[in-house]
Amino acid sequence: MAVAISEYESWSESQIEDKLQEVLDSIQKVLLDSESDHEMRLYCVGFAAERIVQLVPVYEAEDSLYFPLLSGVKEFLEQVFAWALSEEPEERIMLLSIARALLDHTNTLLQYSAKYDGLGPGVIPSIPRVIPKIIQAVFNFCHNELPETKSDVAKESMSLMYTRGKNLLETLLSLVENMSVHPHLEDEIAILVELMDDLTNFHEALYAIDLKACMSVWNFYTKLATDFAQHLRFSLRVENALLILQRAAIEKFQNLIARNSSNQPSKKLNKMIVAISFLVKTIHTLANLYKNSLKAEFDTFIEFLSIFYNKEDNLKKFGDKSICEKLERDLFAANPPELFLLSVPDHCKLATALTSIQPNCDTVLSIVLTATYLLEVDSLEDEEKVKLVGTVLENLWMVEGNNLCQDNLESVQVEGSSVQLIAIYEWILTRICRVISILSPEDFQALETTLFQRYSSTENMFTRQMVSDIFCFIARYGSSSLCYSLLMTVCQVYLQSMDNTPNGAVTEVLIRRLFNFLDGEEKLTWIEEFVLDKPDNIVLWSCIEIDEMNTSLLTKIENALEKVYNEAFERDDYIHTLTCLIDCHTGVLVNQHSKTQLTNRMCLEIWQRLAENLYSPPHNYQTSQFLRALCDVTCSLLTSSQLATEDLSQVINWITCVINAEKSTEGNHGFSSGLMINMLKVIPTQSWIGNVENVDPCLVTQIGTLSSVCLRSAVKDPILKTPGLEYLRNLAQASNNSGLVRLCSDENDIMDHFTIFLKEEEDSTSNCREEKLTINHDAPPLFSILLHDDSEFETAAAFGGICGVSSQQQLHDLDLKRKLSPGKSMMKTKRSKSGISCADEVDTVVTLLAKMEQHVTKLETLETGNLSDDQRTALRSLGGRLLKLI
């Protein structure tokens, strides 16, 4: 056989042509014989590619030459690579040289194929079917072995082989691009599909060793997919291509962040951004051509969307402004995530998958926003949309921090109004409500079940507030009977749970809002259903507000509330009962046009007992709510002019005693100071504030004393500073008495803050929402700031709320019960102005400072220029003693 093939070299073209079939059979036997000599097999390939190919007509080329030759090359090349893995480096270099020669001969054969007129995939199908597999074998070998190669000579040899494979790839792409494709022929379309599948298989190897070549392959793939989209639509496996591209984009973006952290040069980062933008653009192009082709592995799609949904967080990871601008311009601005949601996934399958995908901190925002987006997709059934609402509410607690970012989501398009940027909470809420408005009765019932399940099972206030707003939408735009039914359900659930925590406060607000949606008859029906004769119903009455009621009903309610007040201390939950009772007075009795003495008497009695016993409120939720309710009813009485000036003087004096008693203990007193500032804001609205000269001097002094105590805390607290200084400004505008303002701000640092505050522009914008606040969901709940005792918090956290009560808390509760008990002291008879003297004040630090302020003011009005040396020494000594106290 070897002699016969050697003889072919000396034959003329006419001789070879005469015995062409004999020559082809001989070459084929050598190529397919694995025991044949390497050099002989290589010689056969070269001989066929350089001489025989010119003699074979195109209609015989496939069966006579191309299929046997290319199949033999593929098999021979795979054997060479297998042998190279087991040989020594020197032998491996020799084998790789054989592989390079095989690739050169194959390239020669392919270049000659371009000379055939009318060449198409069906004419020589081995070209688009076998050549890609030869190239794939080369790329895979280089990809796997190049990182393991240590010798420079071996690396050079492998690099040369990769170059041959790349050249063959370029020749193949050029040849296929110029082929005459007949898309109406099924066999040619099948060949194209196989070729495009092979092109996607190049990605793994090329993406790692030659990104530019990888991008060229994807460009060619996209061109074929575009040119023959109509004929490939139902046969091309574009889903696999989309998944490969998405994984590549995710990996490249993660590498970009990692390299940025390691301070890589900007040039390398820019190249990576170009690559990511290319991958994303290719995904967009293919998805637009073959819409909704992704039907599986949606966790990859969600992770891909997270790149865009987490844009703000991702941009913050780059310190270089030019890199951020390039990312924003080339990646984020050009590719809003809605483009991919619209065209990439099969919406029905994605909706089903979202219910089972496990979220993490990086993907949860994508899951929530994607599920919300799908609510507006018409192809989904209402039953599927109800499940999506459940998915949104289940994961909503994890995106609470995103709601604190700058508004960056577009509002719903409303005819006649421009689209605005809104926060994630409003974006989700509006879309859920839109879906609810078109649900069928059966699906609406399932939605109600989902809403109540999420509302009752979560301890997250963000989620509860969302469900609460959805309930209010249903009540507002549904029927009146639906609103009443919803309110009854919420009330009954709340009575059974008795959730006296901040989460319960959301339910209380919900009851108030639903009650306001009722008409007059239904409100009376509710009142008859939850009568105040039953002590537990006081918690419901504390949630509502009634503007008007007839005299008989008012009298009945007053009698019931007085009975609850007298019996409150006999209950185990007397603090909660008192809080609800006070709120009930605020929402029901104070709102009536008729003046009620019952509320005045209760308010004054409680403040008096707390002050006379120097009660120091502990830092726990129940007591803080009690103080909040007491301050609210005091404000309501002041606002409605139901608290006389004489009573106000006593109340402010008692409040000052309570505040001073609290400040004598350790801890954060910002909550109490905030309550008092909120109450003090009512003072500038009083009619008598403009003529304080005609008001009892003790009342003015007491207002100044309480204000100075609260403002000292306010100017040091970023939350209270602005409300405190606003109160001082309003007081200065309402009263022309400069002495009152100085009395309220008796420390120099307060006046400095006040002066700066007045110079600030009222319309200045805050940048506090430009940065996302990170929320640690493993941290203690917000209401833990009110808990002073650690053991109490541990008990609360163990049950998801303040369900248990610590021994320290029990001592505080007993102390409050003892000091509020009616037997402790009786309400003092009101005295006239002349009977009230400043001597009744307790000599505390606050009152002493107030007196000292008055004396210093008098000294300033005297002629101090002629002070004697002794007087100057005495002032310096007094000043030094005062400085030591600070």
Short mmCIF file of N, CA and C in Angstrom, two decimals, residues 423-558:
data_model
loop_
_atom_site.label_atom_id
_atom_site.label_comp_id
_atom_site.label_asym_id
_atom_site.label_seq_id
_atom_site.Cartn_x
_atom_site.Cartn_y
_atom_site.Cartn_z
N ALA A 423 -40.41 55.26 44.21
CA ALA A 423 -39.68 54.25 44.99
C ALA A 423 -40.28 52.87 44.75
N ILE A 424 -39.56 51.85 45.16
CA ILE A 424 -39.96 50.48 44.90
C ILE A 424 -41.28 50.14 45.59
N TYR A 425 -41.54 50.72 46.77
CA TYR A 425 -42.78 50.41 47.49
C TYR A 425 -43.99 50.83 46.66
N GLU A 426 -43.98 52.05 46.19
CA GLU A 426 -45.11 52.55 45.39
C GLU A 426 -45.21 51.80 44.07
N TRP A 427 -44.06 51.47 43.49
CA TRP A 427 -44.04 50.76 42.20
C TRP A 427 -44.73 49.41 42.33
N ILE A 428 -44.41 48.67 43.37
CA ILE A 428 -45.01 47.35 43.58
C ILE A 428 -46.49 47.50 43.95
N LEU A 429 -46.78 48.42 44.85
CA LEU A 429 -48.16 48.57 45.33
C LEU A 429 -49.12 48.91 44.19
N THR A 430 -48.76 49.84 43.34
CA THR A 430 -49.67 50.24 42.26
C THR A 430 -49.94 49.09 41.29
N ARG A 431 -48.94 48.28 41.04
CA ARG A 431 -49.14 47.18 40.09
C ARG A 431 -49.95 46.03 40.70
N ILE A 432 -49.78 45.79 41.96
CA ILE A 432 -50.62 44.78 42.61
C ILE A 432 -52.07 45.24 42.63
N CYS A 433 -52.29 46.50 42.94
CA CYS A 433 -53.67 47.02 43.00
C CYS A 433 -54.32 47.00 41.61
N ARG A 434 -53.54 47.25 40.58
CA ARG A 434 -54.10 47.19 39.22
C ARG A 434 -54.59 45.78 38.89
N VAL A 435 -53.84 44.79 39.32
CA VAL A 435 -54.24 43.41 39.06
C VAL A 435 -55.50 43.06 39.85
N ILE A 436 -55.54 43.50 41.08
CA ILE A 436 -56.70 43.19 41.93
C ILE A 436 -57.99 43.71 41.31
N SER A 437 -57.92 44.85 40.66
CA SER A 437 -59.13 45.48 40.14
C SER A 437 -59.78 44.68 39.01
N ILE A 438 -59.07 43.71 38.43
CA ILE A 438 -59.64 42.96 37.30
C ILE A 438 -59.76 41.47 37.61
N LEU A 439 -59.54 41.07 38.86
CA LEU A 439 -59.64 39.65 39.20
C LEU A 439 -61.09 39.18 39.22
N SER A 440 -61.27 37.93 38.89
CA SER A 440 -62.60 37.32 39.01
C SER A 440 -62.90 37.05 40.48
N PRO A 441 -64.18 36.84 40.84
CA PRO A 441 -64.52 36.58 42.25
C PRO A 441 -63.77 35.39 42.83
N GLU A 442 -63.59 34.32 42.04
CA GLU A 442 -62.90 33.14 42.55
C GLU A 442 -61.44 33.45 42.84
N ASP A 443 -60.79 34.12 41.92
CA ASP A 443 -59.38 34.45 42.12
C ASP A 443 -59.22 35.51 43.21
N PHE A 444 -60.19 36.42 43.33
CA PHE A 444 -60.11 37.41 44.39
C PHE A 444 -60.18 36.74 45.77
N GLN A 445 -60.98 35.72 45.88
CA GLN A 445 -61.06 34.98 47.15
C GLN A 445 -59.71 34.33 47.48
N ALA A 446 -59.06 33.77 46.47
CA ALA A 446 -57.73 33.19 46.69
C ALA A 446 -56.73 34.26 47.07
N LEU A 447 -56.86 35.44 46.46
CA LEU A 447 -55.96 36.54 46.80
C LEU A 447 -56.17 36.98 48.24
N GLU A 448 -57.41 37.08 48.68
CA GLU A 448 -57.68 37.45 50.07
C GLU A 448 -57.00 36.49 51.04
N THR A 449 -57.10 35.21 50.74
CA THR A 449 -56.45 34.21 51.58
C THR A 449 -54.95 34.43 51.62
N THR A 450 -54.36 34.70 50.46
CA THR A 450 -52.91 34.95 50.39
C THR A 450 -52.53 36.19 51.21
N LEU A 451 -53.32 37.25 51.09
CA LEU A 451 -53.02 38.49 51.81
C LEU A 451 -53.06 38.27 53.32
N PHE A 452 -54.10 37.61 53.80
CA PHE A 452 -54.21 37.39 55.24
C PHE A 452 -53.12 36.44 55.74
N GLN A 453 -52.74 35.47 54.93
CA GLN A 453 -51.66 34.57 55.33
C GLN A 453 -50.34 35.32 55.47
N ARG A 454 -50.04 36.16 54.51
CA ARG A 454 -48.79 36.92 54.58
C ARG A 454 -48.83 37.95 55.71
N TYR A 455 -49.99 38.53 55.92
CA TYR A 455 -50.11 39.55 56.96
C TYR A 455 -49.92 38.95 58.35
N SER A 456 -50.49 37.78 58.56
CA SER A 456 -50.43 37.18 59.89
C SER A 456 -49.13 36.42 60.14
N SER A 457 -48.45 35.99 59.08
CA SER A 457 -47.26 35.15 59.28
C SER A 457 -45.97 35.94 59.34
N THR A 458 -45.98 37.21 58.93
CA THR A 458 -44.74 37.97 58.90
C THR A 458 -44.62 38.88 60.12
N GLU A 459 -43.38 39.08 60.56
CA GLU A 459 -43.10 40.04 61.62
C GLU A 459 -42.47 41.30 61.05
N ASN A 460 -42.33 41.36 59.73
CA ASN A 460 -41.71 42.50 59.10
C ASN A 460 -42.74 43.61 58.86
N MET A 461 -42.47 44.79 59.39
CA MET A 461 -43.43 45.89 59.29
C MET A 461 -43.56 46.40 57.85
N PHE A 462 -42.49 46.29 57.08
CA PHE A 462 -42.53 46.74 55.68
C PHE A 462 -43.56 45.92 54.90
N THR A 463 -43.53 44.61 55.09
CA THR A 463 -44.48 43.74 54.41
C THR A 463 -45.89 43.96 54.93
N ARG A 464 -46.03 44.09 56.24
CA ARG A 464 -47.36 44.33 56.81
C ARG A 464 -47.96 45.63 56.31
N GLN A 465 -47.12 46.64 56.18
CA GLN A 465 -47.63 47.91 55.70
C GLN A 465 -48.10 47.79 54.25
N MET A 466 -47.37 47.02 53.45
CA MET A 466 -47.78 46.80 52.06
C MET A 466 -49.14 46.11 52.00
N VAL A 467 -49.31 45.03 52.77
CA VAL A 467 -50.59 44.32 52.78
C VAL A 467 -51.68 45.23 53.31
N SER A 468 -51.35 46.03 54.30
CA SER A 468 -52.33 46.97 54.86
C SER A 468 -52.81 47.95 53.81
N ASP A 469 -51.89 48.47 53.01
CA ASP A 469 -52.28 49.41 51.95
C ASP A 469 -53.11 48.71 50.87
N ILE A 470 -52.82 47.45 50.61
CA ILE A 470 -53.62 46.70 49.64
C ILE A 470 -55.04 46.51 50.17
N PHE A 471 -55.16 46.19 51.46
CA PHE A 471 -56.48 46.08 52.07
C PHE A 471 -57.26 47.39 51.93
N CYS A 472 -56.59 48.48 52.14
CA CYS A 472 -57.26 49.79 52.05
C CYS A 472 -57.69 50.08 50.61
N PHE A 473 -56.89 49.68 49.65
CA PHE A 473 -57.30 49.84 48.26
C PHE A 473 -58.57 49.05 47.99
N ILE A 474 -58.60 47.81 48.47
CA ILE A 474 -59.79 46.97 48.27
C ILE A 474 -61.00 47.61 48.93
N ALA A 475 -60.81 48.13 50.15
CA ALA A 475 -61.92 48.74 50.88
C ALA A 475 -62.40 50.02 50.22
N ARG A 476 -61.46 50.79 49.68
CA ARG A 476 -61.82 52.09 49.10
C ARG A 476 -62.53 51.94 47.77
N TYR A 477 -62.08 51.02 46.94
CA TYR A 477 -62.63 50.90 45.60
C TYR A 477 -63.56 49.70 45.44
N GLY A 478 -63.70 48.89 46.48
CA GLY A 478 -64.67 47.81 46.45
C GLY A 478 -66.03 48.29 46.94
N SER A 479 -66.93 47.35 47.15
CA SER A 479 -68.26 47.70 47.64
C SER A 479 -68.21 48.04 49.13
N SER A 480 -69.26 48.69 49.60
CA SER A 480 -69.34 49.05 51.01
C SER A 480 -69.40 47.82 51.89
N SER A 481 -70.12 46.80 51.45
CA SER A 481 -70.22 45.57 52.23
C SER A 481 -68.88 44.85 52.28
N LEU A 482 -68.10 44.93 51.21
CA LEU A 482 -66.78 44.32 51.20
C LEU A 482 -65.87 45.02 52.21
N CYS A 483 -65.94 46.33 52.25
CA CYS A 483 -65.14 47.09 53.22
C CYS A 483 -65.50 46.69 54.65
N TYR A 484 -66.80 46.59 54.93
CA TYR A 484 -67.23 46.24 56.28
C TYR A 484 -66.79 44.81 56.63
N SER A 485 -66.92 43.91 55.68
CA SER A 485 -66.51 42.53 55.92
C SER A 485 -65.02 42.44 56.19
N LEU A 486 -64.26 43.20 55.44
CA LEU A 486 -62.81 43.21 55.64
C LEU A 486 -62.45 43.77 57.02
N LEU A 487 -63.11 44.85 57.41
CA LEU A 487 -62.86 45.44 58.72
C LEU A 487 -63.21 44.47 59.84
N MET A 488 -64.33 43.79 59.72
CA MET A 488 -64.73 42.83 60.75
C MET A 488 -63.71 41.72 60.89
N THR A 489 -63.20 41.24 59.77
CA THR A 489 -62.20 40.17 59.81
C THR A 489 -60.93 40.65 60.50
N VAL A 490 -60.47 41.84 60.14
CA VAL A 490 -59.24 42.38 60.74
C VAL A 490 -59.44 42.58 62.25
N CYS A 491 -60.59 43.09 62.64
CA CYS A 491 -60.86 43.33 64.07
C CYS A 491 -60.88 42.02 64.85
N GLN A 492 -61.52 41.03 64.32
CA GLN A 492 -61.61 39.75 65.02
C GLN A 492 -60.24 39.09 65.14
N VAL A 493 -59.45 39.17 64.07
CA VAL A 493 -58.11 38.61 64.13
C VAL A 493 -57.26 39.36 65.15
N TYR A 494 -57.41 40.69 65.18
CA TYR A 494 -56.62 41.49 66.12
C TYR A 494 -57.00 41.20 67.57
N LEU A 495 -58.28 41.01 67.83
CA LEU A 495 -58.71 40.68 69.19
C LEU A 495 -58.16 39.34 69.64
N GLN A 496 -58.05 38.42 68.72
CA GLN A 496 -57.52 37.10 69.08
C GLN A 496 -56.01 37.14 69.32
N SER A 497 -55.32 37.97 68.58
CA SER A 497 -53.86 38.01 68.71
C SER A 497 -53.39 38.95 69.81
N MET A 498 -54.10 40.08 70.00
CA MET A 498 -53.70 41.10 70.98
C MET A 498 -52.21 41.42 70.83
N ASP A 499 -51.83 41.79 69.63
CA ASP A 499 -50.43 42.02 69.29
C ASP A 499 -50.00 43.40 69.75
N ASN A 500 -49.50 43.49 70.99
CA ASN A 500 -49.10 44.78 71.55
C ASN A 500 -47.62 45.03 71.26
N THR A 501 -47.28 45.11 69.98
CA THR A 501 -45.92 45.38 69.52
C THR A 501 -46.01 46.39 68.40
N PRO A 502 -44.86 46.88 67.92
CA PRO A 502 -44.92 47.77 66.76
C PRO A 502 -45.64 47.16 65.56
N ASN A 503 -45.54 45.83 65.38
CA ASN A 503 -46.29 45.20 64.30
C ASN A 503 -47.78 45.34 64.52
N GLY A 504 -48.20 45.25 65.79
CA GLY A 504 -49.61 45.46 66.10
C GLY A 504 -50.06 46.87 65.80
N ALA A 505 -49.14 47.82 65.90
CA ALA A 505 -49.49 49.21 65.60
C ALA A 505 -49.92 49.37 64.15
N VAL A 506 -49.34 48.55 63.24
CA VAL A 506 -49.76 48.60 61.84
C VAL A 506 -51.22 48.18 61.72
N THR A 507 -51.60 47.16 62.48
CA THR A 507 -52.99 46.71 62.45
C THR A 507 -53.92 47.78 63.02
N GLU A 508 -53.48 48.46 64.06
CA GLU A 508 -54.30 49.53 64.64
C GLU A 508 -54.56 50.63 63.62
N VAL A 509 -53.53 51.00 62.90
CA VAL A 509 -53.70 52.03 61.86
C VAL A 509 -54.62 51.51 60.76
N LEU A 510 -54.49 50.23 60.41
CA LEU A 510 -55.34 49.64 59.38
C LEU A 510 -56.80 49.68 59.81
N ILE A 511 -57.09 49.37 61.06
CA ILE A 511 -58.47 49.42 61.55
C ILE A 511 -59.01 50.84 61.45
N ARG A 512 -58.18 51.82 61.80
CA ARG A 512 -58.63 53.21 61.72
C ARG A 512 -58.94 53.60 60.27
N ARG A 513 -58.09 53.20 59.36
CA ARG A 513 -58.30 53.57 57.95
C ARG A 513 -59.55 52.88 57.39
N LEU A 514 -59.73 51.60 57.69
CA LEU A 514 -60.90 50.89 57.19
C LEU A 514 -62.18 51.47 57.78
N PHE A 515 -62.13 51.84 59.05
CA PHE A 515 -63.31 52.42 59.69
C PHE A 515 -63.71 53.73 59.02
N ASN A 516 -62.74 54.51 58.60
CA ASN A 516 -63.03 55.78 57.95
C ASN A 516 -63.68 55.60 56.58
N PHE A 517 -63.51 54.43 55.96
CA PHE A 517 -64.13 54.16 54.67
C PHE A 517 -65.61 53.77 54.79
N LEU A 518 -66.07 53.46 55.99
CA LEU A 518 -67.46 53.04 56.19
C LEU A 518 -68.39 54.24 56.09
N ASP A 519 -69.64 53.98 55.69
CA ASP A 519 -70.63 55.06 55.74
C ASP A 519 -71.25 55.10 57.14
N GLY A 520 -72.15 56.05 57.35
CA GLY A 520 -72.70 56.27 58.69
C GLY A 520 -73.40 55.06 59.28
N GLU A 521 -74.22 54.39 58.49
CA GLU A 521 -74.96 53.24 59.00
C GLU A 521 -74.04 52.09 59.37
N GLU A 522 -73.03 51.86 58.57
CA GLU A 522 -72.12 50.76 58.87
C GLU A 522 -71.24 51.07 60.08
N LYS A 523 -70.94 52.35 60.29
CA LYS A 523 -70.21 52.71 61.49
C LYS A 523 -71.04 52.41 62.74
N LEU A 524 -72.33 52.71 62.68
CA LEU A 524 -73.20 52.40 63.82
C LEU A 524 -73.31 50.90 64.02
N THR A 525 -73.36 50.16 62.92
CA THR A 525 -73.40 48.70 63.04
C THR A 525 -72.13 48.18 63.71
N TRP A 526 -71.00 48.76 63.35
CA TRP A 526 -69.73 48.35 63.97
C TRP A 526 -69.74 48.68 65.46
N ILE A 527 -70.24 49.87 65.80
CA ILE A 527 -70.29 50.27 67.21
C ILE A 527 -71.16 49.31 68.01
N GLU A 528 -72.27 48.87 67.42
CA GLU A 528 -73.14 47.93 68.11
C GLU A 528 -72.49 46.55 68.23
N GLU A 529 -71.67 46.20 67.27
CA GLU A 529 -71.02 44.89 67.29
C GLU A 529 -69.92 44.82 68.36
N PHE A 530 -69.15 45.89 68.49
CA PHE A 530 -68.05 45.92 69.44
C PHE A 530 -68.34 46.95 70.53
N VAL A 531 -69.28 46.63 71.37
CA VAL A 531 -69.69 47.56 72.42
C VAL A 531 -68.59 47.70 73.44
N LEU A 532 -68.54 48.89 74.08
CA LEU A 532 -67.50 49.15 75.07
C LEU A 532 -67.75 48.45 76.39
N ASP A 533 -68.93 47.86 76.55
CA ASP A 533 -69.20 47.12 77.79
C ASP A 533 -68.27 45.92 77.93
N LYS A 534 -67.77 45.43 76.81
CA LYS A 534 -66.81 44.33 76.86
C LYS A 534 -65.40 44.93 76.94
N PRO A 535 -64.67 44.66 78.03
CA PRO A 535 -63.38 45.34 78.25
C PRO A 535 -62.38 45.16 77.10
N ASP A 536 -62.36 43.98 76.47
CA ASP A 536 -61.37 43.75 75.41
C ASP A 536 -61.58 44.64 74.20
N ASN A 537 -62.82 45.12 74.02
CA ASN A 537 -63.11 45.94 72.84
C ASN A 537 -62.49 47.31 72.91
N ILE A 538 -61.91 47.67 74.07
CA ILE A 538 -61.29 48.99 74.18
C ILE A 538 -60.12 49.12 73.21
N VAL A 539 -59.46 48.00 72.89
CA VAL A 539 -58.33 48.07 71.97
C VAL A 539 -58.78 48.45 70.56
N LEU A 540 -59.99 48.06 70.20
CA LEU A 540 -60.51 48.43 68.89
C LEU A 540 -60.95 49.89 68.88
N TRP A 541 -61.61 50.31 69.94
CA TRP A 541 -62.07 51.70 70.01
C TRP A 541 -60.90 52.68 70.04
N SER A 542 -59.77 52.23 70.56
CA SER A 542 -58.60 53.13 70.60
C SER A 542 -58.04 53.38 69.20
N CYS A 543 -58.43 52.57 68.23
CA CYS A 543 -57.90 52.70 66.87
C CYS A 543 -58.71 53.65 66.00
N ILE A 544 -59.94 53.94 66.37
CA ILE A 544 -60.84 54.67 65.47
C ILE A 544 -60.96 56.12 65.88
N GLU A 545 -61.50 56.90 64.98
CA GLU A 545 -61.82 58.31 65.23
C GLU A 545 -63.24 58.56 64.77
N ILE A 546 -64.02 59.19 65.65
CA ILE A 546 -65.42 59.52 65.33
C ILE A 546 -65.58 61.03 65.46
N ASP A 547 -65.97 61.67 64.38
CA ASP A 547 -66.09 63.12 64.39
C ASP A 547 -67.37 63.60 65.06
N GLU A 548 -68.47 62.92 64.80
CA GLU A 548 -69.76 63.37 65.34
C GLU A 548 -70.55 62.16 65.84
N MET A 549 -71.28 62.36 66.92
CA MET A 549 -72.18 61.33 67.43
C MET A 549 -73.28 62.02 68.23
N ASN A 550 -74.41 61.37 68.36
CA ASN A 550 -75.52 61.98 69.08
C ASN A 550 -75.25 61.97 70.59
N THR A 551 -76.05 62.75 71.31
CA THR A 551 -75.81 62.95 72.74
C THR A 551 -75.94 61.65 73.53
N SER A 552 -76.93 60.85 73.20
CA SER A 552 -77.14 59.61 73.96
C SER A 552 -75.96 58.66 73.78
N LEU A 553 -75.47 58.55 72.56
CA LEU A 553 -74.32 57.67 72.32
C LEU A 553 -73.08 58.22 73.00
N LEU A 554 -72.91 59.56 72.97
CA LEU A 554 -71.77 60.17 73.63
C LEU A 554 -71.79 59.90 75.12
N THR A 555 -72.96 60.04 75.73
CA THR A 555 -73.08 59.78 77.17
C THR A 555 -72.78 58.32 77.48
N LYS A 556 -73.28 57.44 76.66
CA LYS A 556 -73.04 56.01 76.87
C LYS A 556 -71.55 55.69 76.77
N ILE A 557 -70.86 56.29 75.81
CA ILE A 557 -69.44 56.03 75.64
C ILE A 557 -68.66 56.61 76.82
N GLU A 558 -69.05 57.81 77.28
CA GLU A 558 -68.35 58.41 78.42
C GLU A 558 -68.48 57.54 79.66
#
